[in-house]
Amino acid sequence: MRSHSLPFDPRINTASWHSSLPRCWFIDLQNVSVLLFVSLTQLFFSFFLTLQYTVWNFLPKNLFEQFRRIANFYFLIIFLVQVIVDTPTSPVTSGLPLFFVITVTAIKQGYEDWLRHRADNEVNKSNVFVIENAKQVRKESEKIKVGDIVEVKADETFPCDLIFLASSSPDGTCYVTTASLDGESNFKTHYAVRDTTVLCTHETIDSLAATIEWVAVYTGMETKMALNYQGKSQKRSAVEKSINAFLVVYLCILLSKATVCTTMKYVWQSNPFNDEPWYNEKTKKEKEAFKVLRMFTDFLSFMVLFNFIIPVSMYVTVEMQKFLGSFFISWDKEMYDEEIKEGALVNTSDLNEELGQVEYVFTDKTGTLTENSMEFIECCIDGHKYKESISEVDGPLKYYGKAEKVELCMVNSFFTASSHFWAFKLEPLHLLHMRPMAFTSSSRSGKLLLFCKGADSSIFPRVQQDEIQQTKAHVDRNAMDGYRTLCVAFKEFSQEEYDQIDKQLCEAKMALQDREEKMAKVFEDIEANMHLIGATAVEDKLQEQAAETIEALHAAGMKVWVLTGDKMETAKSTCYACRLFQTNTELLELTTKMVGDSERREDRLHELLMEYHKKLLQEFPKNSGVLCCRMAPLQKAQIVRMVKSTKGSPITLSIGDGANDVSMILEAHVGIGIKGKEGRQASRNSDYAVPKFKHLRKLLLAHGHLYYVRIAHLVQYFFYKNLCFILPQFLYQFFCGFSQQPLYDAAYLTMYNICFTSLPILAYSLLEQESDSPVPLLYRKISDNAMLQWKPFLYWTFLGAFEGLVFFFGVYFLFQNSSLEDNGKVFGNWTFGTIVFTILVFTVTLKLALDTRFWTWMNHFVIWGSLAFYVFFSFFWGGVIWPFLKQQRMYFVFAHMVTSLSAWLAIILLIFISLFPEILLIVFKNVRRKAQVRTAYAPCTLLSCRGLNDLARFMKEACSTTA
């Protein structure tokens, strides 16, 4: 075959289009430089987008990611200080928890990445057939090479970008659907290259030796999918940002404690009687020489002593909570769809709590709010409306215009003609090439007709103006009813006119300069003065419960935006149907028609924006519906980015079902993919995938709400219990001459966060719930990161400080009695620390028990089991002489302690005193909740039906909680 410029566009430009003909042969026509993108079957869009690690880079990359966290890096530094400097505690006390955290996190992230790798292989390892040596050879998609001839059969997915060479169809056509690319589920006709149309067997197609030039074949990053692709970035939740802010505060507290103790040590030692004894006293010269170094090492030693105020184990608990909690979404039977036999899918568990903080929801229309299943409703021909398919019994429809009479039949909104005619391939409206299509024989033959379909905005300017009015009324009415409309026009050509057009097109295509402009000029001339035949209307039905879902999202305080490529009238009617717009909603329209085409276009646009901005703030402060039409995929992502960057940085969520929605899904804080009819690009690139739009309600208002409440409580609880833990250690330094003497044994320091207090909060963060049904009022209550603001953080901090003071000084006053044992023996400093630690463990565990509303057998097991394990461990640790310990300082300490009645009374009393403020607060909240429930009945008659349902659920939950 000779080298030539192809006269029309035969390329199949996506890896997700579907063929509907028996067999088609294609050639992979991509440059070697972009082989990775096109040859590996969406490898650029699946492997590189979803897979974060490889076998070789997992360890270094994962460690780098983990030590970017403040707490992990801090504990690494502390561990190195303990190894290098003589500190009061063993390196094991910080090294073991750090190792545990790093290991568990690495396992969790490695497992999630393995799941993504497995999903990628489903695509990259899928089988395709190529022609080699005149035989059909099976290959994996990722092994396709440039120049391979690929055979695609009916209902198969194209593995990469291809050039259409031949088809088993006699006329060299195939029909494809581009649903995964642009959301359009209708079939489009493609034509094979003229010179290769006859190569319809394995032997003939294998003999092909050709060079193809053509500048319009887009490759690599210039393909349609790549141009519409928004790069993937690391998403971090608002909770993680709050954790980092709280960590900075606690680091400041730690530095302050270390600075105070270091300063007080040297103030205390300034008294000669408090310094080293005379027989060990250094000379003045020695003191001055090592003073700065000693001060620095002392500061580091105090940092090590107090370092447990930073909750490093919180990170691993958060990771486990997210990972294990994500299974609740997958296991939810209410989010299982019987039609596709699939349920919800979690691609990343790092954003679970973000589902409970969404402020803006950006949704696609076709396939997301609607079924993406087109059903013929009616057509309008020459001003007459027809609601059913027209058969021969109905008789031929006569269209009279300036052209000769044409007999037309219409079946399910597809036009055909009963004569031989020439059809023009349009993309979307402009003429690309003319090709003969043979239908049934007719007495009239040789007619050259151009049939053109398109939106009314494109067709009406190209037809006779006196033919528009009747059809326009039908189009407007159909659009207002929510139907998708297309107009159809035709034009007749003589043979001479056709030859002239063909010559002009060839000249324009061969032009080396201004090719696009010259072709556009030819198109404009061809498409002028057409005759309007009529219009068709098809319905894309609204998905089940789509309207109720949007109402629930509005009730929860979310603002819903619809971003679609459809025309404004169709999109508006869909918004009315799904209750995004109400009948009394005032619409503020911003269109090119309103802006105009004058030189002051930008000024007019600015004026309109300022006018609408003022109106929204003054008259519609609670506006929650916005519609954006005629949007390209990247424009959708730009809208999401614009809202993300507004004041307050609101949390955004994007939901869509096609590859054209991937950009906005990746741009939003949370991306939701729908497992719809447009392929799986959206669900693969999303953070979460659901079968239908209606499942978004349960995902956000139930799962999202619970995830946020649980993890917010987990975070605050960790900071609280670690402050309770370290504050007595700090106070103890004022009574031991700032000698860096630990209050607690090293085993208690190591196991406090890992064993004694870890499981109860993990169980709480997985199982606690206010309501397992989607209640908008509860969602609104915790919006704007309410539980992790500075006010609740300070409350937890003061609570931890109060209890720490009670622990230490309560036991201190107990020890004012010189004898605590019946035999007159006096308890020592390790008994003092053990009593404080025992009160600490019981208090923080019982505090969590008070906070628990939803009790299960697992909560009982881990709460009472953790306390029992602490008692058992203390007996065991102090009941054996351990040969690997240099000092047996804890030997029988715990056993002796529990023999003292005074110690028992002190422990019980101090636990009660510590929890008393919390008990009072719980009683006050319950009384106030009862009052709210009683007063809630009065205004019920003024609420809408929508509000009544939510209020009923809320009152039912409040009553059960109070009971």
PDB file of N, CA, C and O in Angstrom, residues 828-885:
ATOM      1  N   GLY A 828       8.428   2.102  98.593  1.00  0.00           N
ATOM      2  CA  GLY A 828       9.482   2.866  97.940  1.00  0.00           C
ATOM      3  C   GLY A 828       8.984   3.598  96.696  1.00  0.00           C
ATOM      4  O   GLY A 828       7.792   3.635  96.398  1.00  0.00           O
ATOM      5  N   ASN A 829       9.970   4.160  95.963  1.00  0.00           N
ATOM      6  CA  ASN A 829       9.602   4.972  94.802  1.00  0.00           C
ATOM      7  C   ASN A 829       8.987   4.147  93.677  1.00  0.00           C
ATOM      8  O   ASN A 829       8.128   4.625  92.931  1.00  0.00           O
ATOM      9  N   TRP A 830       9.376   2.866  93.517  1.00  0.00           N
ATOM     10  CA  TRP A 830       8.787   2.044  92.457  1.00  0.00           C
ATOM     11  C   TRP A 830       7.349   1.663  92.796  1.00  0.00           C
ATOM     12  O   TRP A 830       6.519   1.503  91.899  1.00  0.00           O
ATOM     13  N   THR A 831       7.058   1.523  94.068  1.00  0.00           N
ATOM     14  CA  THR A 831       5.668   1.298  94.456  1.00  0.00           C
ATOM     15  C   THR A 831       4.844   2.551  94.200  1.00  0.00           C
ATOM     16  O   THR A 831       3.692   2.474  93.733  1.00  0.00           O
ATOM     17  N   PHE A 832       5.421   3.712  94.488  1.00  0.00           N
ATOM     18  CA  PHE A 832       4.760   4.987  94.208  1.00  0.00           C
ATOM     19  C   PHE A 832       4.391   5.080  92.725  1.00  0.00           C
ATOM     20  O   PHE A 832       3.242   5.384  92.362  1.00  0.00           O
ATOM     21  N   GLY A 833       5.358   4.795  91.857  1.00  0.00           N
ATOM     22  CA  GLY A 833       5.100   4.857  90.417  1.00  0.00           C
ATOM     23  C   GLY A 833       4.097   3.815  89.950  1.00  0.00           C
ATOM     24  O   GLY A 833       3.276   4.075  89.064  1.00  0.00           O
ATOM     25  N   THR A 834       4.123   2.625  90.563  1.00  0.00           N
ATOM     26  CA  THR A 834       3.204   1.556  90.172  1.00  0.00           C
ATOM     27  C   THR A 834       1.766   1.905  90.539  1.00  0.00           C
ATOM     28  O   THR A 834       0.826   1.627  89.781  1.00  0.00           O
ATOM     29  N   ILE A 835       1.580   2.530  91.732  1.00  0.00           N
ATOM     30  CA  ILE A 835       0.230   2.950  92.119  1.00  0.00           C
ATOM     31  C   ILE A 835      -0.295   4.007  91.152  1.00  0.00           C
ATOM     32  O   ILE A 835      -1.450   3.939  90.695  1.00  0.00           O
ATOM     33  N   VAL A 836       0.551   4.979  90.814  1.00  0.00           N
ATOM     34  CA  VAL A 836       0.146   6.012  89.851  1.00  0.00           C
ATOM     35  C   VAL A 836      -0.209   5.373  88.514  1.00  0.00           C
ATOM     36  O   VAL A 836      -1.236   5.704  87.898  1.00  0.00           O
ATOM     37  N   PHE A 837       0.617   4.430  88.080  1.00  0.00           N
ATOM     38  CA  PHE A 837       0.383   3.793  86.776  1.00  0.00           C
ATOM     39  C   PHE A 837      -0.898   2.954  86.793  1.00  0.00           C
ATOM     40  O   PHE A 837      -1.642   2.924  85.811  1.00  0.00           O
ATOM     41  N   THR A 838      -1.175   2.293  87.900  1.00  0.00           N
ATOM     42  CA  THR A 838      -2.394   1.489  88.010  1.00  0.00           C
ATOM     43  C   THR A 838      -3.628   2.374  87.922  1.00  0.00           C
ATOM     44  O   THR A 838      -4.600   2.053  87.210  1.00  0.00           O
ATOM     45  N   ILE A 839      -3.622   3.484  88.651  1.00  0.00           N
ATOM     46  CA  ILE A 839      -4.746   4.431  88.579  1.00  0.00           C
ATOM     47  C   ILE A 839      -4.897   4.964  87.155  1.00  0.00           C
ATOM     48  O   ILE A 839      -6.021   5.095  86.632  1.00  0.00           O
ATOM     49  N   LEU A 840      -3.765   5.249  86.522  1.00  0.00           N
ATOM     50  CA  LEU A 840      -3.777   5.753  85.145  1.00  0.00           C
ATOM     51  C   LEU A 840      -4.448   4.774  84.196  1.00  0.00           C
ATOM     52  O   LEU A 840      -5.360   5.139  83.433  1.00  0.00           O
ATOM     53  N   VAL A 841      -4.011   3.519  84.200  1.00  0.00           N
ATOM     54  CA  VAL A 841      -4.540   2.521  83.269  1.00  0.00           C
ATOM     55  C   VAL A 841      -6.036   2.319  83.487  1.00  0.00           C
ATOM     56  O   VAL A 841      -6.824   2.277  82.519  1.00  0.00           O
ATOM     57  N   PHE A 842      -6.464   2.204  84.730  1.00  0.00           N
ATOM     58  CA  PHE A 842      -7.884   1.978  85.006  1.00  0.00           C
ATOM     59  C   PHE A 842      -8.712   3.210  84.643  1.00  0.00           C
ATOM     60  O   PHE A 842      -9.827   3.075  84.118  1.00  0.00           O
ATOM     61  N   THR A 843      -8.198   4.403  84.898  1.00  0.00           N
ATOM     62  CA  THR A 843      -8.975   5.617  84.638  1.00  0.00           C
ATOM     63  C   THR A 843      -9.193   5.831  83.142  1.00  0.00           C
ATOM     64  O   THR A 843     -10.329   6.076  82.706  1.00  0.00           O
ATOM     65  N   VAL A 844      -8.129   5.763  82.346  1.00  0.00           N
ATOM     66  CA  VAL A 844      -8.295   6.041  80.911  1.00  0.00           C
ATOM     67  C   VAL A 844      -9.132   4.952  80.239  1.00  0.00           C
ATOM     68  O   VAL A 844      -9.866   5.232  79.276  1.00  0.00           O
ATOM     69  N   THR A 845      -9.074   3.718  80.756  1.00  0.00           N
ATOM     70  CA  THR A 845      -9.892   2.649  80.178  1.00  0.00           C
ATOM     71  C   THR A 845     -11.355   2.825  80.543  1.00  0.00           C
ATOM     72  O   THR A 845     -12.257   2.663  79.705  1.00  0.00           O
ATOM     73  N   LEU A 846     -11.622   3.167  81.813  1.00  0.00           N
ATOM     74  CA  LEU A 846     -13.001   3.392  82.233  1.00  0.00           C
ATOM     75  C   LEU A 846     -13.578   4.655  81.603  1.00  0.00           C
ATOM     76  O   LEU A 846     -14.790   4.744  81.379  1.00  0.00           O
ATOM     77  N   LYS A 847     -12.733   5.630  81.321  1.00  0.00           N
ATOM     78  CA  LYS A 847     -13.188   6.831  80.600  1.00  0.00           C
ATOM     79  C   LYS A 847     -13.738   6.443  79.231  1.00  0.00           C
ATOM     80  O   LYS A 847     -14.793   6.939  78.797  1.00  0.00           O
ATOM     81  N   LEU A 848     -13.061   5.541  78.549  1.00  0.00           N
ATOM     82  CA  LEU A 848     -13.545   5.069  77.258  1.00  0.00           C
ATOM     83  C   LEU A 848     -14.843   4.285  77.415  1.00  0.00           C
ATOM     84  O   LEU A 848     -15.736   4.367  76.569  1.00  0.00           O
ATOM     85  N   ALA A 849     -14.964   3.531  78.505  1.00  0.00           N
ATOM     86  CA  ALA A 849     -16.203   2.798  78.762  1.00  0.00           C
ATOM     87  C   ALA A 849     -17.374   3.765  78.951  1.00  0.00           C
ATOM     88  O   ALA A 849     -18.498   3.509  78.496  1.00  0.00           O
ATOM     89  N   LEU A 850     -17.126   4.898  79.620  1.00  0.00           N
ATOM     90  CA  LEU A 850     -18.176   5.901  79.786  1.00  0.00           C
ATOM     91  C   LEU A 850     -18.588   6.516  78.456  1.00  0.00           C
ATOM     92  O   LEU A 850     -19.761   6.885  78.266  1.00  0.00           O
ATOM     93  N   ASP A 851     -17.634   6.664  77.537  1.00  0.00           N
ATOM     94  CA  ASP A 851     -17.924   7.266  76.235  1.00  0.00           C
ATOM     95  C   ASP A 851     -18.635   6.314  75.285  1.00  0.00           C
ATOM     96  O   ASP A 851     -19.217   6.746  74.293  1.00  0.00           O
ATOM     97  N   THR A 852     -18.578   5.022  75.552  1.00  0.00           N
ATOM     98  CA  THR A 852     -19.149   4.026  74.651  1.00  0.00           C
ATOM     99  C   THR A 852     -20.671   3.996  74.772  1.00  0.00           C
ATOM    100  O   THR A 852     -21.214   3.819  75.850  1.00  0.00           O
ATOM    101  N   ARG A 853     -21.347   4.169  73.646  1.00  0.00           N
ATOM    102  CA  ARG A 853     -22.806   4.111  73.610  1.00  0.00           C
ATOM    103  C   ARG A 853     -23.304   2.779  73.052  1.00  0.00           C
ATOM    104  O   ARG A 853     -24.377   2.310  73.410  1.00  0.00           O
ATOM    105  N   PHE A 854     -22.550   2.227  72.149  1.00  0.00           N
ATOM    106  CA  PHE A 854     -22.974   1.006  71.473  1.00  0.00           C
ATOM    107  C   PHE A 854     -22.089  -0.149  71.936  1.00  0.00           C
ATOM    108  O   PHE A 854     -20.963  -0.314  71.490  1.00  0.00           O
ATOM    109  N   TRP A 855     -22.608  -0.951  72.863  1.00  0.00           N
ATOM    110  CA  TRP A 855     -21.819  -2.033  73.451  1.00  0.00           C
ATOM    111  C   TRP A 855     -22.028  -3.328  72.681  1.00  0.00           C
ATOM    112  O   TRP A 855     -23.149  -3.706  72.355  1.00  0.00           O
ATOM    113  N   THR A 856     -20.923  -3.999  72.399  1.00  0.00           N
ATOM    114  CA  THR A 856     -20.951  -5.332  71.807  1.00  0.00           C
ATOM    115  C   THR A 856     -20.094  -6.239  72.689  1.00  0.00           C
ATOM    116  O   THR A 856     -19.399  -5.780  73.600  1.00  0.00           O
ATOM    117  N   TRP A 857     -20.144  -7.528  72.393  1.00  0.00           N
ATOM    118  CA  TRP A 857     -19.326  -8.456  73.173  1.00  0.00           C
ATOM    119  C   TRP A 857     -17.846  -8.145  73.013  1.00  0.00           C
ATOM    120  O   TRP A 857     -17.048  -8.366  73.932  1.00  0.00           O
ATOM    121  N   MET A 858     -17.493  -7.574  71.852  1.00  0.00           N
ATOM    122  CA  MET A 858     -16.082  -7.266  71.627  1.00  0.00           C
ATOM    123  C   MET A 858     -15.621  -6.097  72.490  1.00  0.00           C
ATOM    124  O   MET A 858     -14.498  -6.086  73.008  1.00  0.00           O
ATOM    125  N   ASN A 859     -16.496  -5.089  72.654  1.00  0.00           N
ATOM    126  CA  ASN A 859     -16.149  -3.979  73.552  1.00  0.00           C
ATOM    127  C   ASN A 859     -15.925  -4.484  74.968  1.00  0.00           C
ATOM    128  O   ASN A 859     -14.936  -4.101  75.630  1.00  0.00           O
ATOM    129  N   HIS A 860     -16.834  -5.320  75.452  1.00  0.00           N
ATOM    130  CA  HIS A 860     -16.677  -5.881  76.794  1.00  0.00           C
ATOM    131  C   HIS A 860     -15.378  -6.676  76.900  1.00  0.00           C
ATOM    132  O   HIS A 860     -14.642  -6.566  77.891  1.00  0.00           O
ATOM    133  N   PHE A 861     -15.088  -7.459  75.884  1.00  0.00           N
ATOM    134  CA  PHE A 861     -13.912  -8.328  75.922  1.00  0.00           C
ATOM    135  C   PHE A 861     -12.623  -7.519  76.005  1.00  0.00           C
ATOM    136  O   PHE A 861     -11.744  -7.817  76.823  1.00  0.00           O
ATOM    137  N   VAL A 862     -12.490  -6.486  75.143  1.00  0.00           N
ATOM    138  CA  VAL A 862     -11.218  -5.757  75.106  1.00  0.00           C
ATOM    139  C   VAL A 862     -11.070  -4.798  76.289  1.00  0.00           C
ATOM    140  O   VAL A 862      -9.955  -4.589  76.791  1.00  0.00           O
ATOM    141  N   ILE A 863     -12.169  -4.207  76.767  1.00  0.00           N
ATOM    142  CA  ILE A 863     -12.065  -3.270  77.889  1.00  0.00           C
ATOM    143  C   ILE A 863     -11.726  -4.011  79.179  1.00  0.00           C
ATOM    144  O   ILE A 863     -10.723  -3.711  79.848  1.00  0.00           O
ATOM    145  N   TRP A 864     -12.561  -4.992  79.543  1.00  0.00           N
ATOM    146  CA  TRP A 864     -12.289  -5.709  80.792  1.00  0.00           C
ATOM    147  C   TRP A 864     -11.095  -6.660  80.628  1.00  0.00           C
ATOM    148  O   TRP A 864     -10.349  -6.880  81.590  1.00  0.00           O
ATOM    149  N   GLY A 865     -10.898  -7.139  79.413  1.00  0.00           N
ATOM    150  CA  GLY A 865      -9.734  -7.997  79.161  1.00  0.00           C
ATOM    151  C   GLY A 865      -8.423  -7.241  79.268  1.00  0.00           C
ATOM    152  O   GLY A 865      -7.428  -7.783  79.758  1.00  0.00           O
ATOM    153  N   SER A 866      -8.396  -5.983  78.818  1.00  0.00           N
ATOM    154  CA  SER A 866      -7.173  -5.179  78.924  1.00  0.00           C
ATOM    155  C   SER A 866      -6.814  -4.911  80.381  1.00  0.00           C
ATOM    156  O   SER A 866      -5.643  -4.970  80.767  1.00  0.00           O
ATOM    157  N   LEU A 867      -7.822  -4.608  81.188  1.00  0.00           N
ATOM    158  CA  LEU A 867      -7.559  -4.385  82.612  1.00  0.00           C
ATOM    159  C   LEU A 867      -7.070  -5.669  83.282  1.00  0.00           C
ATOM    160  O   LEU A 867      -6.130  -5.635  84.102  1.00  0.00           O
ATOM    161  N   ALA A 868      -7.699  -6.781  82.938  1.00  0.00           N
ATOM    162  CA  ALA A 868      -7.266  -8.063  83.513  1.00  0.00           C
ATOM    163  C   ALA A 868      -5.844  -8.411  83.073  1.00  0.00           C
ATOM    164  O   ALA A 868      -5.037  -8.924  83.857  1.00  0.00           O
ATOM    165  N   PHE A 869      -5.537  -8.114  81.803  1.00  0.00           N
ATOM    166  CA  PHE A 869      -4.185  -8.397  81.306  1.00  0.00           C
ATOM    167  C   PHE A 869      -3.138  -7.550  82.025  1.00  0.00           C
ATOM    168  O   PHE A 869      -2.039  -8.027  82.328  1.00  0.00           O
ATOM    169  N   TYR A 870      -3.481  -6.285  82.315  1.00  0.00           N
ATOM    170  CA  TYR A 870      -2.534  -5.436  83.051  1.00  0.00           C
ATOM    171  C   TYR A 870      -2.235  -6.023  84.422  1.00  0.00           C
ATOM    172  O   TYR A 870      -1.076  -6.086  84.844  1.00  0.00           O
ATOM    173  N   VAL A 871      -3.280  -6.440  85.127  1.00  0.00           N
ATOM    174  CA  VAL A 871      -3.075  -7.025  86.459  1.00  0.00           C
ATOM    175  C   VAL A 871      -2.245  -8.301  86.358  1.00  0.00           C
ATOM    176  O   VAL A 871      -1.288  -8.507  87.120  1.00  0.00           O
ATOM    177  N   PHE A 872      -2.589  -9.164  85.391  1.00  0.00           N
ATOM    178  CA  PHE A 872      -1.849 -10.410  85.217  1.00  0.00           C
ATOM    179  C   PHE A 872      -0.389 -10.132  84.880  1.00  0.00           C
ATOM    180  O   PHE A 872       0.534 -10.751  85.442  1.00  0.00           O
ATOM    181  N   PHE A 873      -0.148  -9.200  83.957  1.00  0.00           N
ATOM    182  CA  PHE A 873       1.232  -8.887  83.568  1.00  0.00           C
ATOM    183  C   PHE A 873       2.034  -8.341  84.744  1.00  0.00           C
ATOM    184  O   PHE A 873       3.215  -8.674  84.922  1.00  0.00           O
ATOM    185  N   SER A 874       1.401  -7.472  85.541  1.00  0.00           N
ATOM    186  CA  SER A 874       2.114  -6.887  86.679  1.00  0.00           C
ATOM    187  C   SER A 874       2.524  -7.945  87.685  1.00  0.00           C
ATOM    188  O   SER A 874       3.645  -7.926  88.216  1.00  0.00           O
ATOM    189  N   PHE A 875       1.624  -8.886  87.950  1.00  0.00           N
ATOM    190  CA  PHE A 875       1.987  -9.997  88.841  1.00  0.00           C
ATOM    191  C   PHE A 875       3.118 -10.831  88.234  1.00  0.00           C
ATOM    192  O   PHE A 875       4.080 -11.200  88.907  1.00  0.00           O
ATOM    193  N   PHE A 876       2.982 -11.105  86.938  1.00  0.00           N
ATOM    194  CA  PHE A 876       3.967 -11.960  86.266  1.00  0.00           C
ATOM    195  C   PHE A 876       5.322 -11.263  86.159  1.00  0.00           C
ATOM    196  O   PHE A 876       6.369 -11.870  86.424  1.00  0.00           O
ATOM    197  N   TRP A 877       5.319 -10.003  85.784  1.00  0.00           N
ATOM    198  CA  TRP A 877       6.573  -9.252  85.605  1.00  0.00           C
ATOM    199  C   TRP A 877       7.302  -9.076  86.930  1.00  0.00           C
ATOM    200  O   TRP A 877       8.542  -9.142  86.982  1.00  0.00           O
ATOM    201  N   GLY A 878       6.547  -8.896  87.997  1.00  0.00           N
ATOM    202  CA  GLY A 878       7.185  -8.717  89.298  1.00  0.00           C
ATOM    203  C   GLY A 878       7.345  -9.997  90.095  1.00  0.00           C
ATOM    204  O   GLY A 878       7.891  -9.965  91.206  1.00  0.00           O
ATOM    205  N   GLY A 879       6.880 -11.101  89.553  1.00  0.00           N
ATOM    206  CA  GLY A 879       6.943 -12.362  90.300  1.00  0.00           C
ATOM    207  C   GLY A 879       8.072 -13.261  89.897  1.00  0.00           C
ATOM    208  O   GLY A 879       8.211 -14.369  90.443  1.00  0.00           O
ATOM    209  N   VAL A 880       8.855 -12.841  88.901  1.00  0.00           N
ATOM    210  CA  VAL A 880       9.955 -13.666  88.401  1.00  0.00           C
ATOM    211  C   VAL A 880      11.232 -12.845  88.411  1.00  0.00           C
ATOM    212  O   VAL A 880      11.225 -11.648  88.100  1.00  0.00           O
ATOM    213  N   ILE A 881      12.352 -13.487  88.765  1.00  0.00           N
ATOM    214  CA  ILE A 881      13.659 -12.841  88.660  1.00  0.00           C
ATOM    215  C   ILE A 881      14.167 -13.063  87.245  1.00  0.00           C
ATOM    216  O   ILE A 881      14.474 -14.190  86.847  1.00  0.00           O
ATOM    217  N   TRP A 882      14.238 -11.984  86.475  1.00  0.00           N
ATOM    218  CA  TRP A 882      14.603 -12.082  85.062  1.00  0.00           C
ATOM    219  C   TRP A 882      16.124 -11.977  84.913  1.00  0.00           C
ATOM    220  O   TRP A 882      16.722 -10.975  85.281  1.00  0.00           O
ATOM    221  N   PRO A 883      16.767 -12.993  84.352  1.00  0.00           N
ATOM    222  CA  PRO A 883      18.240 -13.007  84.277  1.00  0.00           C
ATOM    223  C   PRO A 883      18.816 -11.946  83.350  1.00  0.00           C
ATOM    224  O   PRO A 883      19.970 -11.559  83.517  1.00  0.00           O
ATOM    225  N   PHE A 884      18.035 -11.470  82.368  1.00  0.00           N
ATOM    226  CA  PHE A 884      18.585 -10.479  81.425  1.00  0.00           C
ATOM    227  C   PHE A 884      18.499  -9.046  81.959  1.00  0.00           C
ATOM    228  O   PHE A 884      18.927  -8.113  81.297  1.00  0.00           O
ATOM    229  N   LEU A 885      17.904  -8.862  83.160  1.00  0.00           N
ATOM    230  CA  LEU A 885      17.823  -7.536  83.767  1.00  0.00           C
ATOM    231  C   LEU A 885      18.953  -7.346  84.766  1.00  0.00           C
ATOM    232  O   LEU A 885      19.237  -8.224  85.578  1.00  0.00           O
TER     233      LEU A 885
END
